[in-house]
Coordinates of C-alpha atoms in Angstrom, one line a residue:
X1 CA 30.0 -22.1 -8.3
X2 CA 31.7 -24.8 -10.4
X3 CA 30.1 -27.4 -8.1
X4 CA 26.6 -26.3 -8.6
X5 CA 24.7 -28.2 -11.7
X6 CA 21.1 -28.4 -13.2
X7 CA 20.0 -31.6 -11.9
X8 CA 17.5 -34.2 -13.8
X9 CA 14.0 -33.4 -12.6
X10 CA 10.3 -34.7 -12.7
X11 CA 7.5 -32.4 -13.2
X12 CA 4.2 -33.4 -11.4
X13 CA 0.8 -32.1 -11.0
X14 CA -0.9 -31.6 -7.6
X15 CA -3.1 -34.7 -8.4
X16 CA -0.2 -37.1 -9.3
X17 CA 1.7 -35.8 -6.0
X18 CA -1.4 -36.8 -4.1
X19 CA -2.0 -40.2 -5.9
X20 CA 1.6 -41.5 -6.2
X21 CA 4.8 -42.1 -4.0
X22 CA 8.0 -41.3 -5.3
X23 CA 11.4 -42.8 -4.8
X24 CA 13.5 -39.7 -5.3
X25 CA 11.7 -36.7 -4.0
X26 CA 14.9 -34.7 -4.6
X27 CA 13.8 -34.8 -8.4
X28 CA 10.3 -33.4 -7.9
X29 CA 9.1 -30.1 -9.4
X30 CA 5.3 -29.1 -8.8
X31 CA 3.2 -27.6 -11.5
X32 CA 0.5 -25.3 -9.7
X33 CA -2.0 -22.7 -11.2
X34 CA -0.8 -19.0 -11.0
X35 CA 2.8 -20.1 -11.5
X36 CA 4.6 -19.6 -14.8
X37 CA 7.1 -22.2 -13.9
X38 CA 6.8 -25.5 -11.7
X39 CA 7.8 -24.8 -8.1
X40 CA 11.1 -26.7 -7.3
X41 CA 10.4 -29.1 -4.2
X42 CA 13.5 -31.3 -4.6
X43 CA 16.1 -28.8 -4.1
X44 CA 15.1 -28.8 -0.3
X45 CA 16.8 -32.3 -0.2
X46 CA 20.4 -30.6 -0.9
X47 CA 22.2 -28.9 1.9
X48 CA 24.0 -26.7 -0.7
X49 CA 21.9 -25.0 -3.3
X50 CA 21.9 -21.8 -5.2
X51 CA 19.3 -19.5 -6.5
X52 CA 20.1 -18.6 -10.3
X53 CA 18.6 -15.5 -11.6
X54 CA 19.1 -16.5 -15.2
X55 CA 16.5 -19.4 -14.9
X56 CA 15.9 -19.3 -18.9
X57 CA 19.4 -20.3 -19.2
X58 CA 18.8 -23.5 -17.2
X59 CA 15.7 -24.9 -18.5
X60 CA 13.4 -22.5 -16.3
X61 CA 15.0 -23.9 -13.1
X62 CA 16.0 -21.4 -10.8
X63 CA 17.8 -23.7 -8.3
X64 CA 21.1 -25.2 -9.0
X65 CA 22.6 -27.8 -6.6
X66 CA 25.6 -29.3 -5.3
X67 CA 24.8 -33.0 -5.9
X68 CA 27.5 -34.2 -3.2
X69 CA 25.4 -32.3 -0.6
X70 CA 22.3 -34.6 -1.1
X71 CA 21.0 -35.3 2.6
X72 CA 18.9 -38.2 3.8
X73 CA 17.0 -36.3 6.5
X74 CA 16.2 -33.5 4.1
X75 CA 14.7 -36.3 1.8
X76 CA 12.7 -37.5 4.7
X77 CA 11.6 -34.0 5.3
X78 CA 10.1 -33.6 1.8
X79 CA 8.3 -36.8 2.4
X80 CA 6.7 -35.4 5.4
X81 CA 5.9 -32.0 3.8
X82 CA 4.2 -34.0 0.7
X83 CA 2.1 -35.8 3.5
X84 CA 1.3 -32.6 5.2
X85 CA 0.0 -30.9 1.9
X86 CA -1.8 -34.0 0.9
X87 CA -3.6 -34.9 4.1
X88 CA -5.0 -31.3 4.3
X89 CA -6.4 -31.0 0.6
X90 CA -4.6 -27.6 0.3
X91 CA -5.5 -25.4 -2.6
X92 CA -2.7 -24.4 -5.1
X93 CA -2.2 -21.0 -3.3
X94 CA -2.0 -22.6 -0.1
X95 CA 0.6 -24.9 -1.0
X96 CA 2.8 -22.0 -2.4
X97 CA 2.4 -20.4 0.8
X98 CA 3.6 -23.8 2.8
X99 CA 6.7 -23.8 0.3
X100 CA 7.5 -20.3 0.9
X101 CA 7.4 -20.8 4.7
X102 CA 9.6 -23.8 4.2
X103 CA 12.3 -21.8 2.3
X104 CA 12.0 -19.1 5.0
X105 CA 13.0 -21.6 7.5
X106 CA 15.8 -23.2 5.4
X107 CA 17.0 -19.5 5.0
X108 CA 17.5 -18.9 8.6
X109 CA 19.4 -22.3 8.9
X110 CA 21.8 -21.1 6.1
X111 CA 22.3 -17.7 7.8
X112 CA 23.0 -19.2 11.0
X113 CA 25.2 -22.2 10.0
X114 CA 22.8 -25.0 11.3
X115 CA 21.7 -26.5 8.1
X116 CA 23.5 -29.7 8.4
X117 CA 22.5 -30.6 12.0
X118 CA 18.9 -29.2 11.9
X119 CA 16.3 -31.8 11.2
X120 CA 19.0 -34.7 11.3
X121 CA 17.5 -36.0 14.7
X122 CA 15.5 -34.7 17.6
X123 CA 18.4 -33.9 19.9
X124 CA 20.4 -32.0 17.3
X125 CA 17.4 -30.0 16.0
X126 CA 16.5 -29.0 19.8
X127 CA 20.3 -27.9 20.1
X128 CA 20.4 -25.9 17.0
X129 CA 17.1 -24.3 17.8
X130 CA 18.2 -23.2 21.1
X131 CA 21.6 -22.0 19.9
X132 CA 19.8 -19.9 17.2
X133 CA 17.3 -18.4 19.7
X134 CA 20.3 -17.3 22.0
X135 CA 22.0 -15.5 19.2
X136 CA 18.7 -13.9 18.2
X137 CA 18.4 -12.8 21.8
X138 CA 21.8 -11.3 21.7
X139 CA 21.0 -9.4 18.4
X140 CA 17.8 -8.0 19.9
X141 CA 19.7 -6.7 23.0
X142 CA 22.6 -5.2 21.1
X143 CA 22.6 -1.7 20.6
X144 CA 24.8 -1.6 17.6
X145 CA 22.5 -4.0 15.5
X146 CA 19.0 -2.7 14.3
X147 CA 17.2 -5.9 14.9
X148 CA 13.8 -5.9 16.5
X149 CA 11.9 -8.4 18.6
X150 CA 9.6 -9.0 15.7
X151 CA 12.6 -9.8 13.5
X152 CA 13.6 -12.5 15.9
X153 CA 9.8 -13.7 16.4
X154 CA 9.7 -14.3 12.4
X155 CA 12.6 -16.4 12.5
X156 CA 11.6 -18.5 15.4
X157 CA 8.3 -19.0 13.7
X158 CA 10.1 -20.2 10.5
X159 CA 12.1 -22.7 12.3
X160 CA 9.2 -23.8 14.3
X161 CA 7.3 -24.6 11.1
X162 CA 10.1 -26.9 9.9
X163 CA 10.0 -28.9 13.1
X164 CA 6.2 -29.1 13.0
X165 CA 6.5 -30.7 9.4
X166 CA 9.3 -33.0 10.2
X167 CA 8.4 -34.1 14.0
X168 CA 4.8 -33.1 14.7
X169 CA 3.0 -30.9 16.9
X170 CA 4.2 -32.4 20.4
X171 CA 7.8 -32.4 19.5
X172 CA 7.3 -28.9 18.1
X173 CA 5.9 -27.7 21.5
X174 CA 8.6 -29.4 23.5
X175 CA 11.2 -27.7 21.6
X176 CA 9.8 -24.2 21.0
X177 CA 8.3 -23.7 24.6
X178 CA 11.2 -24.4 26.4
X179 CA 13.5 -21.5 25.2
X180 CA 13.4 -17.7 25.2
X181 CA 10.4 -16.3 23.1
X182 CA 10.3 -13.1 21.2
X183 CA 7.2 -11.0 20.7
X184 CA 6.7 -7.9 18.6
X185 CA 4.2 -6.2 16.8
X186 CA 4.4 -6.2 12.9
X187 CA 4.8 -3.0 11.3
X188 CA 1.2 -1.6 10.1
X189 CA 0.9 -0.8 6.5
X190 CA 0.2 2.9 6.2
X191 CA -2.3 4.3 3.8
X192 CA -0.9 6.5 1.0
X193 CA -1.2 10.1 0.7
X194 CA -4.0 11.0 -1.9
X195 CA -1.3 12.9 -3.8
X196 CA 0.7 9.7 -4.2
X197 CA -2.1 7.8 -5.5
X198 CA -3.1 10.7 -7.9
X199 CA 0.3 10.8 -9.0
X200 CA 0.6 6.9 -9.7
X201 CA -2.8 6.8 -11.0
X202 CA -2.4 9.6 -13.5
X203 CA 1.0 8.0 -14.7
X204 CA 0.0 4.5 -15.5
X205 CA -3.3 5.7 -17.1
X206 CA -1.3 7.9 -19.4
X207 CA 1.0 5.0 -20.4
X208 CA -1.9 2.4 -20.7
X209 CA -4.0 4.6 -22.8
X210 CA -1.4 5.8 -25.1
X211 CA 0.1 2.6 -25.7
X212 CA -3.1 1.2 -26.4
X213 CA -4.0 3.7 -28.9
X214 CA -0.7 3.3 -30.5
X215 CA -0.8 -0.4 -30.9
X216 CA -4.6 -0.6 -32.1
X217 CA -4.2 2.3 -34.5
X218 CA -0.8 0.8 -36.1
X219 CA 0.6 4.1 -35.5
X220 CA 4.5 4.7 -36.9
X221 CA 7.3 5.0 -34.5
X222 CA 8.2 7.0 -32.6
X223 CA 5.3 6.7 -29.9
X224 CA 4.5 10.2 -28.6
X225 CA 3.9 9.6 -24.9
X226 CA 1.9 12.3 -23.2
X227 CA 2.4 12.2 -19.7
X228 CA 0.5 14.5 -17.0
X229 CA 3.2 17.0 -16.8
X230 CA 5.7 16.2 -19.8
X231 CA 5.9 14.6 -23.2
X232 CA 8.6 12.2 -24.0
X233 CA 9.2 9.7 -27.2
X234 CA 9.5 6.1 -27.3
X235 CA 11.5 4.3 -29.9
X236 CA 12.0 0.8 -31.3
X237 CA 14.3 -1.7 -30.3
X238 CA 15.9 0.4 -27.5
X239 CA 15.5 0.9 -23.7
X240 CA 16.7 4.5 -24.2
X241 CA 14.4 7.0 -22.3
X242 CA 14.6 10.7 -21.7
X243 CA 12.1 12.0 -19.2
X244 CA 12.4 14.5 -16.2
X245 CA 13.5 11.4 -13.9
X246 CA 16.1 9.9 -16.3
X247 CA 18.5 10.6 -19.1
X248 CA 19.4 7.7 -21.2
X249 CA 19.5 9.0 -24.9
X250 CA 20.7 7.4 -28.1
X251 CA 22.4 9.4 -30.7
X252 CA 20.5 7.5 -33.5
X253 CA 17.3 9.4 -32.2
X254 CA 16.4 13.0 -31.9
X255 CA 14.6 12.6 -28.5
X256 CA 13.6 16.4 -28.3
X257 CA 11.7 16.5 -31.7
X258 CA 10.8 12.8 -31.8
X259 CA 12.4 11.6 -34.9
X260 CA 15.6 9.8 -36.4
X261 CA 18.8 11.7 -36.3
X262 CA 20.0 12.9 -39.6
X263 CA 23.2 11.4 -40.9
X264 CA 25.0 14.8 -40.4
X265 CA 23.7 14.9 -36.8
X266 CA 25.0 11.3 -36.2
X267 CA 28.5 12.3 -37.7
X268 CA 28.5 15.2 -35.1
X269 CA 27.4 13.0 -32.4
X270 CA 29.8 10.1 -33.0
X271 CA 33.1 11.9 -33.7
X272 CA 35.3 9.1 -32.4
X273 CA 34.2 6.7 -35.2
X274 CA 35.3 6.9 -38.7
X275 CA 32.6 8.1 -41.3
X276 CA 32.2 4.7 -43.1
X277 CA 31.5 2.9 -39.8
X278 CA 29.0 5.7 -38.7
X279 CA 27.4 5.4 -42.2
X280 CA 26.9 1.8 -42.0
X281 CA 25.7 1.8 -38.4
X282 CA 23.1 4.5 -39.5
X283 CA 21.8 2.5 -42.4
X284 CA 21.2 -0.5 -40.2
X285 CA 19.4 1.5 -37.7
X286 CA 17.1 3.3 -40.3
X287 CA 16.2 -0.3 -41.7
X288 CA 15.4 -1.7 -38.4
X289 CA 13.2 1.5 -37.7
X290 CA 11.4 1.2 -40.9
X291 CA 10.8 -2.7 -40.4
X292 CA 9.3 -1.9 -37.0
X293 CA 6.9 0.4 -38.7
X294 CA 5.9 -2.0 -41.3
X295 CA 5.3 -4.8 -39.0
X296 CA 2.4 -4.7 -36.5
X297 CA 3.6 -7.7 -34.6
X298 CA 7.2 -6.8 -34.1
X299 CA 9.3 -7.3 -31.0
X300 CA 9.1 -3.4 -29.6
X301 CA 5.2 -3.5 -30.2
X302 CA 5.2 -6.8 -28.2
X303 CA 7.1 -5.0 -25.5
X304 CA 4.9 -2.0 -25.6
X305 CA 1.9 -4.5 -25.2
X306 CA 3.3 -5.9 -22.0
X307 CA 3.9 -2.3 -20.6
X308 CA 0.4 -1.6 -21.3
X309 CA -1.0 -4.7 -19.8
X310 CA 0.7 -4.4 -16.7
X311 CA -0.3 -0.7 -16.4
X312 CA -3.8 -1.7 -16.5
X313 CA -3.4 -4.4 -13.8
X314 CA -1.8 -1.7 -11.5
X315 CA -4.9 0.6 -12.4
X316 CA -7.4 -2.1 -11.6
X317 CA -5.7 -2.9 -8.4
X318 CA -5.7 0.9 -7.4
X319 CA -9.5 1.3 -8.4
X320 CA -10.7 -1.8 -7.0
X321 CA -8.6 -2.6 -4.2
X322 CA -8.2 -6.4 -5.4
X323 CA -5.0 -8.3 -4.7
X324 CA -2.8 -9.6 -7.4
X325 CA -3.4 -13.2 -6.8
X326 CA -7.1 -12.3 -7.0
X327 CA -7.1 -10.5 -10.1
X328 CA -5.0 -13.5 -11.6
X329 CA -8.1 -15.7 -11.2
X330 CA -10.9 -13.3 -12.6
X331 CA -12.7 -14.9 -15.4
X332 CA -13.9 -13.3 -18.5
X333 CA -16.5 -14.5 -20.7
X334 CA -16.5 -11.7 -23.3
X335 CA -19.0 -9.3 -21.3
X336 CA -18.9 -7.0 -18.4
X337 CA -22.0 -6.7 -16.1
X338 CA -22.3 -3.2 -14.6
X339 CA -24.5 -1.9 -11.7
X340 CA -24.9 1.2 -9.7
X341 CA -22.7 1.6 -6.5
X342 CA -24.1 1.1 -3.1
X343 CA -22.1 4.0 -1.6
X344 CA -21.8 6.8 -4.4
X345 CA -23.6 7.6 -7.6
X346 CA -20.1 8.6 -9.0
X347 CA -19.0 4.8 -8.7
X348 CA -20.0 1.7 -10.5
X349 CA -19.9 -2.1 -9.7
X350 CA -18.5 -4.3 -12.2
X351 CA -19.1 -8.2 -11.9
X352 CA -17.0 -11.0 -13.1
X353 CA -16.3 -14.5 -12.1
X354 CA -13.5 -15.8 -10.1
X355 CA -12.8 -19.4 -9.0
X356 CA -16.1 -20.2 -9.9
X357 CA -17.6 -17.4 -7.8
X358 CA -19.5 -14.2 -8.8
X359 CA -17.0 -11.3 -7.7
X360 CA -17.8 -7.6 -7.8
X361 CA -15.6 -4.5 -7.5
X362 CA -16.6 -0.9 -7.0
X363 CA -14.7 1.7 -9.1
X364 CA -15.2 5.2 -10.2
X365 CA -17.7 5.5 -13.1
X366 CA -15.2 7.4 -15.1
X367 CA -12.8 4.4 -14.9
X368 CA -15.3 2.3 -16.6
X369 CA -14.1 3.8 -19.9
X370 CA -10.4 2.8 -19.4
X371 CA -11.2 -0.8 -18.9
X372 CA -13.2 -0.7 -22.1
X373 CA -10.0 0.4 -23.8
X374 CA -8.2 -2.4 -21.9
X375 CA -10.7 -4.9 -23.5
X376 CA -9.9 -3.5 -26.9
X377 CA -6.1 -4.1 -26.2
X378 CA -6.9 -7.6 -25.0
X379 CA -8.8 -8.6 -28.1
X380 CA -5.9 -7.0 -30.3
X381 CA -3.2 -9.1 -28.5
X382 CA -5.2 -12.4 -28.6
X383 CA -6.3 -12.2 -32.2
X384 CA -9.2 -14.7 -31.7
X385 CA -7.2 -16.8 -29.1
X386 CA -9.1 -17.9 -26.1
X387 CA -7.9 -17.0 -22.6
X388 CA -10.1 -17.8 -19.6
X389 CA -8.9 -14.9 -17.4
X390 CA -9.4 -11.3 -17.7
X391 CA -5.8 -10.3 -17.0
X392 CA -2.7 -12.2 -18.2
X393 CA 1.0 -11.6 -19.0
X394 CA 3.1 -12.5 -21.9
X395 CA 6.1 -15.2 -22.2
X396 CA 9.3 -13.7 -22.7
X397 CA 10.1 -13.1 -26.4
X398 CA 6.6 -14.4 -27.2
X399 CA 3.1 -13.3 -27.8
X400 CA 1.9 -16.3 -26.0
X401 CA -0.2 -15.3 -22.8
X402 CA 0.6 -16.5 -19.3
X403 CA -0.5 -16.0 -15.8
X404 CA 0.3 -12.8 -14.0
X405 CA 2.1 -12.5 -10.5
X406 CA 2.5 -10.2 -7.7
X407 CA 6.2 -10.6 -8.2
X408 CA 6.2 -9.6 -11.9
X409 CA 3.8 -6.4 -11.0
X410 CA 6.3 -5.4 -8.3
X411 CA 9.2 -5.9 -10.7
X412 CA 7.3 -3.9 -13.4
X413 CA 6.8 -0.8 -11.1
X414 CA 10.5 -0.8 -9.6
X415 CA 12.2 -1.3 -13.1
X416 CA 10.1 0.1 -15.8
X417 CA 8.2 3.0 -14.0
X418 CA 10.0 4.4 -10.9
X419 CA 13.0 6.3 -11.9
X420 CA 11.6 6.4 -15.5
X421 CA 8.3 7.9 -15.7
X422 CA 8.1 8.5 -12.0
X423 CA 10.5 10.1 -9.4
X424 CA 13.2 7.6 -8.2
X425 CA 12.1 8.2 -4.7
X426 CA 8.6 6.9 -5.3
X427 CA 7.5 3.6 -3.6
X428 CA 5.6 0.9 -5.6
X429 CA 2.0 0.9 -5.0
X430 CA 0.5 -2.1 -3.1
X431 CA -3.0 -3.3 -2.9
X432 CA -2.8 -3.2 0.9
X433 CA -2.1 0.4 0.9
X434 CA -4.8 1.1 -1.6
X435 CA -7.5 -0.9 0.4
X436 CA -6.4 1.2 3.6
X437 CA -6.8 4.4 1.6
X438 CA -10.3 3.5 0.0
X439 CA -11.3 2.5 3.4
X440 CA -10.6 5.7 5.1
X441 CA -12.1 7.6 2.2
X442 CA -15.3 5.7 2.8
X443 CA -15.3 5.9 6.7
X444 CA -14.9 9.5 6.3
X445 CA -18.0 10.0 4.2
X446 CA -20.8 10.7 6.8
X447 CA -23.7 8.7 4.9
X448 CA -21.6 5.5 4.5
X449 CA -22.2 2.9 7.1
X450 CA -19.4 0.7 8.6
X451 CA -20.8 -2.5 7.1
X452 CA -21.2 -1.0 3.6
X453 CA -17.5 -0.2 3.7
X454 CA -16.8 -3.8 4.8
X455 CA -19.0 -5.2 2.0
X456 CA -17.3 -2.8 -0.7
X457 CA -13.8 -4.3 0.5
X458 CA -14.9 -7.8 0.7
X459 CA -14.0 -8.7 4.2
X460 CA -16.0 -8.8 7.8
X461 CA -16.7 -5.5 9.7
X462 CA -14.6 -6.7 12.5
X463 CA -11.7 -7.0 10.1
X464 CA -12.3 -3.5 8.7
X465 CA -12.5 -1.9 12.3
X466 CA -9.5 -3.8 13.4
X467 CA -7.1 -3.4 10.6
X468 CA -8.5 -0.6 8.2
X469 CA -10.0 2.3 10.5
X470 CA -6.9 4.6 10.9
X471 CA -6.6 8.3 10.1
X472 CA -5.6 9.4 6.7
X473 CA -2.3 11.2 6.5
X474 CA -4.0 14.3 5.1
X475 CA -6.3 14.3 7.9
X476 CA -3.6 13.7 10.3
X477 CA -1.5 16.7 9.0
X478 CA -4.6 18.8 9.0
X479 CA -5.5 18.3 12.6
X480 CA -2.2 18.7 13.8
X481 CA -1.8 22.0 12.0
X482 CA -5.1 22.8 13.5
X483 CA -3.9 22.1 16.9
X484 CA -0.7 23.9 16.7
X485 CA -2.1 27.0 15.1
X486 CA -4.9 27.3 17.8
X487 CA -2.1 26.7 20.6
X488 CA 0.1 29.5 19.2
X489 CA -2.7 32.0 18.6
X490 CA -4.1 31.1 22.2
X491 CA -0.9 32.0 23.9
X492 CA -1.3 35.5 22.6
X493 CA -4.8 36.0 24.3
X494 CA -3.8 34.8 27.7
X495 CA -2.8 37.6 30.2
X496 CA -1.7 37.2 33.8
X497 CA -3.1 40.4 35.2
X498 CA -6.7 41.9 35.4
X499 CA -7.6 45.1 34.4
X500 CA -10.5 47.3 32.8
X501 CA -11.2 45.5 29.7
X502 CA -15.0 44.7 29.2
X503 CA -16.3 41.6 30.5
X504 CA -17.8 39.1 28.0
X505 CA -19.5 35.5 28.1
X506 CA -16.1 34.1 27.2
X507 CA -13.7 36.4 29.1
X508 CA -12.8 40.0 28.5
X509 CA -12.7 42.3 25.2
X510 CA -9.9 44.9 24.6
X511 CA -12.0 46.9 22.2
X512 CA -15.7 46.1 22.6
X513 CA -18.0 46.6 19.3
X514 CA -15.0 46.9 17.0
X515 CA -14.5 43.0 16.1
X516 CA -11.6 41.9 14.1
X517 CA -10.7 38.5 13.0
X518 CA -7.6 36.9 14.4
X519 CA -7.3 34.2 11.8
X520 CA -8.1 33.9 8.2
X521 CA -11.6 32.4 7.5
X522 CA -12.7 31.7 11.0
X523 CA -15.3 29.1 11.2
X524 CA -17.3 31.6 13.4
X525 CA -17.0 35.2 12.6
X526 CA -16.4 37.5 15.5
X527 CA -19.6 39.4 16.6
X528 CA -19.8 41.4 19.8
X529 CA -23.6 40.6 19.8
X530 CA -23.2 37.0 20.1
X531 CA -20.4 35.2 22.1
X532 CA -19.3 32.0 20.1
X533 CA -17.0 34.1 17.8
X534 CA -15.2 36.0 20.6
X535 CA -12.3 33.5 20.7
X536 CA -11.4 34.1 17.1
X537 CA -11.4 38.1 17.6
X538 CA -8.1 39.7 17.9
X539 CA -9.2 41.9 20.8
X540 CA -10.2 38.7 23.0
X541 CA -8.5 38.4 26.3
X542 CA -8.5 35.9 29.1
X543 CA -7.1 36.6 32.4
X544 CA -5.0 33.4 33.6
X545 CA -5.5 34.4 37.5
X546 CA -9.3 35.2 37.1
X547 CA -11.4 32.1 38.3
X548 CA -14.4 33.6 36.5
X549 CA -12.8 33.7 33.1
X550 CA -11.7 30.0 33.5
X551 CA -15.4 29.1 34.7
X552 CA -16.6 30.9 31.4
X553 CA -14.4 28.9 29.1
X554 CA -15.1 25.4 30.7
X555 CA -18.7 26.3 30.5
X556 CA -18.3 27.1 26.7
X557 CA -16.3 23.9 26.5
X558 CA -19.0 21.9 27.9
X559 CA -21.5 23.2 25.3
X560 CA -19.4 22.7 22.6
X561 CA -18.4 19.1 23.4
X562 CA -22.2 18.4 24.0
X563 CA -23.2 19.8 20.7
X564 CA -20.5 17.7 18.9
X565 CA -21.5 14.4 20.5
X566 CA -25.3 14.9 20.5
X567 CA -26.1 16.6 17.1
X568 CA -27.7 14.5 14.4
X569 CA -26.1 16.7 11.7
X570 CA -22.6 15.6 12.8
X571 CA -20.9 16.8 9.8
X572 CA -22.4 20.6 9.9
X573 CA -21.7 20.5 13.8
X574 CA -18.0 19.4 13.4
X575 CA -17.4 22.0 10.7
X576 CA -18.9 24.5 13.0
X577 CA -17.6 23.7 16.4
X578 CA -14.3 21.5 15.9
X579 CA -11.9 24.6 15.6
X580 CA -13.7 26.3 18.4
X581 CA -13.2 23.2 20.5
X582 CA -9.6 23.1 19.6
X583 CA -9.2 26.8 20.6
X584 CA -11.0 26.5 24.0
X585 CA -8.8 23.7 25.0
X586 CA -5.8 25.6 23.8
X587 CA -6.5 28.6 25.8
X588 CA -7.4 26.6 29.1
X589 CA -4.0 24.7 28.5
X590 CA -2.2 28.0 28.5
X591 CA -4.1 29.2 31.5
X592 CA -3.2 25.8 33.2
X593 CA 0.5 26.5 32.5
X594 CA 0.8 30.1 32.8
X595 CA 0.6 30.2 36.7
X596 CA 0.2 27.8 39.7
X597 CA -3.2 30.0 40.4
X598 CA -4.2 29.2 36.8
X599 CA -3.8 25.7 37.0
X600 CA -5.7 25.5 40.1
X601 CA -8.5 27.6 38.8
X602 CA -8.8 25.4 35.6
X603 CA -9.1 22.1 37.6
X604 CA -11.8 23.4 40.1
X605 CA -13.8 24.8 37.1
X606 CA -13.8 21.4 35.6
X607 CA -15.0 19.7 38.8
X608 CA -17.6 22.6 38.9
X609 CA -18.8 22.1 35.3
X610 CA -18.5 18.6 34.4
X611 CA -19.3 16.9 37.7
X612 CA -21.5 19.2 39.4
X613 CA -23.0 20.7 36.3
X614 CA -22.8 24.3 37.4
X615 CA -22.3 26.5 34.2
X616 CA -22.0 30.2 34.2
X617 CA -25.5 32.1 33.8
X618 CA -25.1 32.8 30.2
X619 CA -23.9 29.2 29.2
X620 CA -26.4 27.7 31.3
X621 CA -29.3 29.5 29.5
X622 CA -27.6 28.2 26.2
X623 CA -27.7 24.7 27.6
X624 CA -31.3 25.0 28.5
X625 CA -32.2 26.1 25.0
X626 CA -30.2 23.2 23.4
X627 CA -31.9 20.8 25.7
X628 CA -35.4 22.1 24.5
X629 CA -34.2 21.4 21.0
X630 CA -33.6 17.8 21.8
X631 CA -30.0 17.6 22.3
X632 CA -29.1 15.2 25.1
X633 CA -25.7 16.2 26.7
X634 CA -23.4 13.4 28.1
X635 CA -21.1 14.6 31.0
X636 CA -17.4 13.9 30.3
X637 CA -14.5 15.7 31.2
X638 CA -12.2 13.7 28.8
X639 CA -10.3 16.1 26.8
X640 CA -11.4 19.2 28.6
X641 CA -7.7 20.3 28.4
X642 CA -5.2 19.1 25.6

């Protein structure tokens, strides 16, 4: 690392980059909106560079370089990259994406050892691309390495982008199309379970509101933080935390009672030190503690303000489904317009401006009061200073505002929240997860149309249908449990031999006129005078070898399916008949596997009912009654048996 140094650089704006030519592209750093520090373009010109995490110690320059590794073909590449950006008139966010894609490609070259030859000339680039592709192919086929076709595809895409920038589209096609290609599906973002979202929301809300009140009211330390299921105390000048998820105490504080330790307690807790040292340390701690309480703009309060601001930002993402780079652009002129929701009377639409356009977000009406508290904190932080955006961050060791970033929010969740105020296994909340969960919630509401859901989330209906219409985890678990409960229960009601049990419209009954529920809270209560509830009675019996019983059940299945498809009151019909449908399918499945004759009976009855329309007399009369009520039945044998 001794050969890596901080080099001389030139900071340029996007306009200057467009209007001027630079003799030394290796020195360029590009200032873009939405970024705390200028993006380093020039480091690309060096074959050897290192990312330095302690950027503050190197004039805010995260990349250190080995100046002896300056490469002519990399300098040419930077010029081509600048020309690509300039000729397309990209926005700042798009330029950041281009640079990220470039760095991703360079990282692949670093990993596979072709950083010196790749881009040097066309033939060397082609050979390097082919060699890397063959190695990727070996990794995909290896059973000892967890490496998917999608992983290989992403690396090929990154390298292909570098070729496109440096040599153009025809050369890119020539190199890329003549070697093995990989194709794999990207792993879809799964919606979060409602319980996860509730846990996160309540945690961030408690921290945001509690710290806001502490700061605005100029309360004295320690800060009593009341969380959803516990209480803890926050002290000044310390990262010490004691919660159910972490135990990092300090002997200067009594974390249980929320106060400074006494000198006697300090003596007991610091038995290895001599008393004079303990006494002087204690005096210094008390002095700093009192100074923090007398100064409303002290360093610990600034740290609390940062935490509260980031908690509000996560809350806004959770409530609105907005992406971090989107909320970074929301403008605020001192007032907030609030309208009624399009989808739910319990929601409100709040309007702002972002990038010159009016944008709106739909949030629960109760959350409006949360953001009124946020505006109070914002006003207290700025103290009359003007900041164009609604949300902002704060510079390190300063009260000066700065732009927010997705990276900062992820780091805030991982380092300050998870494993401290939340369980260590909890995963950070992302905007994409929130948007999926919100979409699923709206789609499952019977009165909300698809186009309304798309409007609420700010994208097209086709995008919503393609990407956001999945099944929520809770619903998936519920439906799977429903199926297996019905299947297990059904097996108990299928018999292989006929006997003298009384015949019913659905099969047979072991104790007629003595109905008894087979499961808690059945959707249809057993009643011997009606026939729908028979399948939920503990005395119900079906004979696997009796074709008449199979005919009865398939006829019932036809009626149930038809009602579910044709009813205008879909939610009511679903609530009533969904469990019955699952139960019928489960019993038919048991008949099908119980005996060879049973399977043959079920197959013939499905043909008889669904394709020839011949139901048993009882269910035929039911069908005619439903048709007289205006229900139109569509013949379909799909799902007759699970």
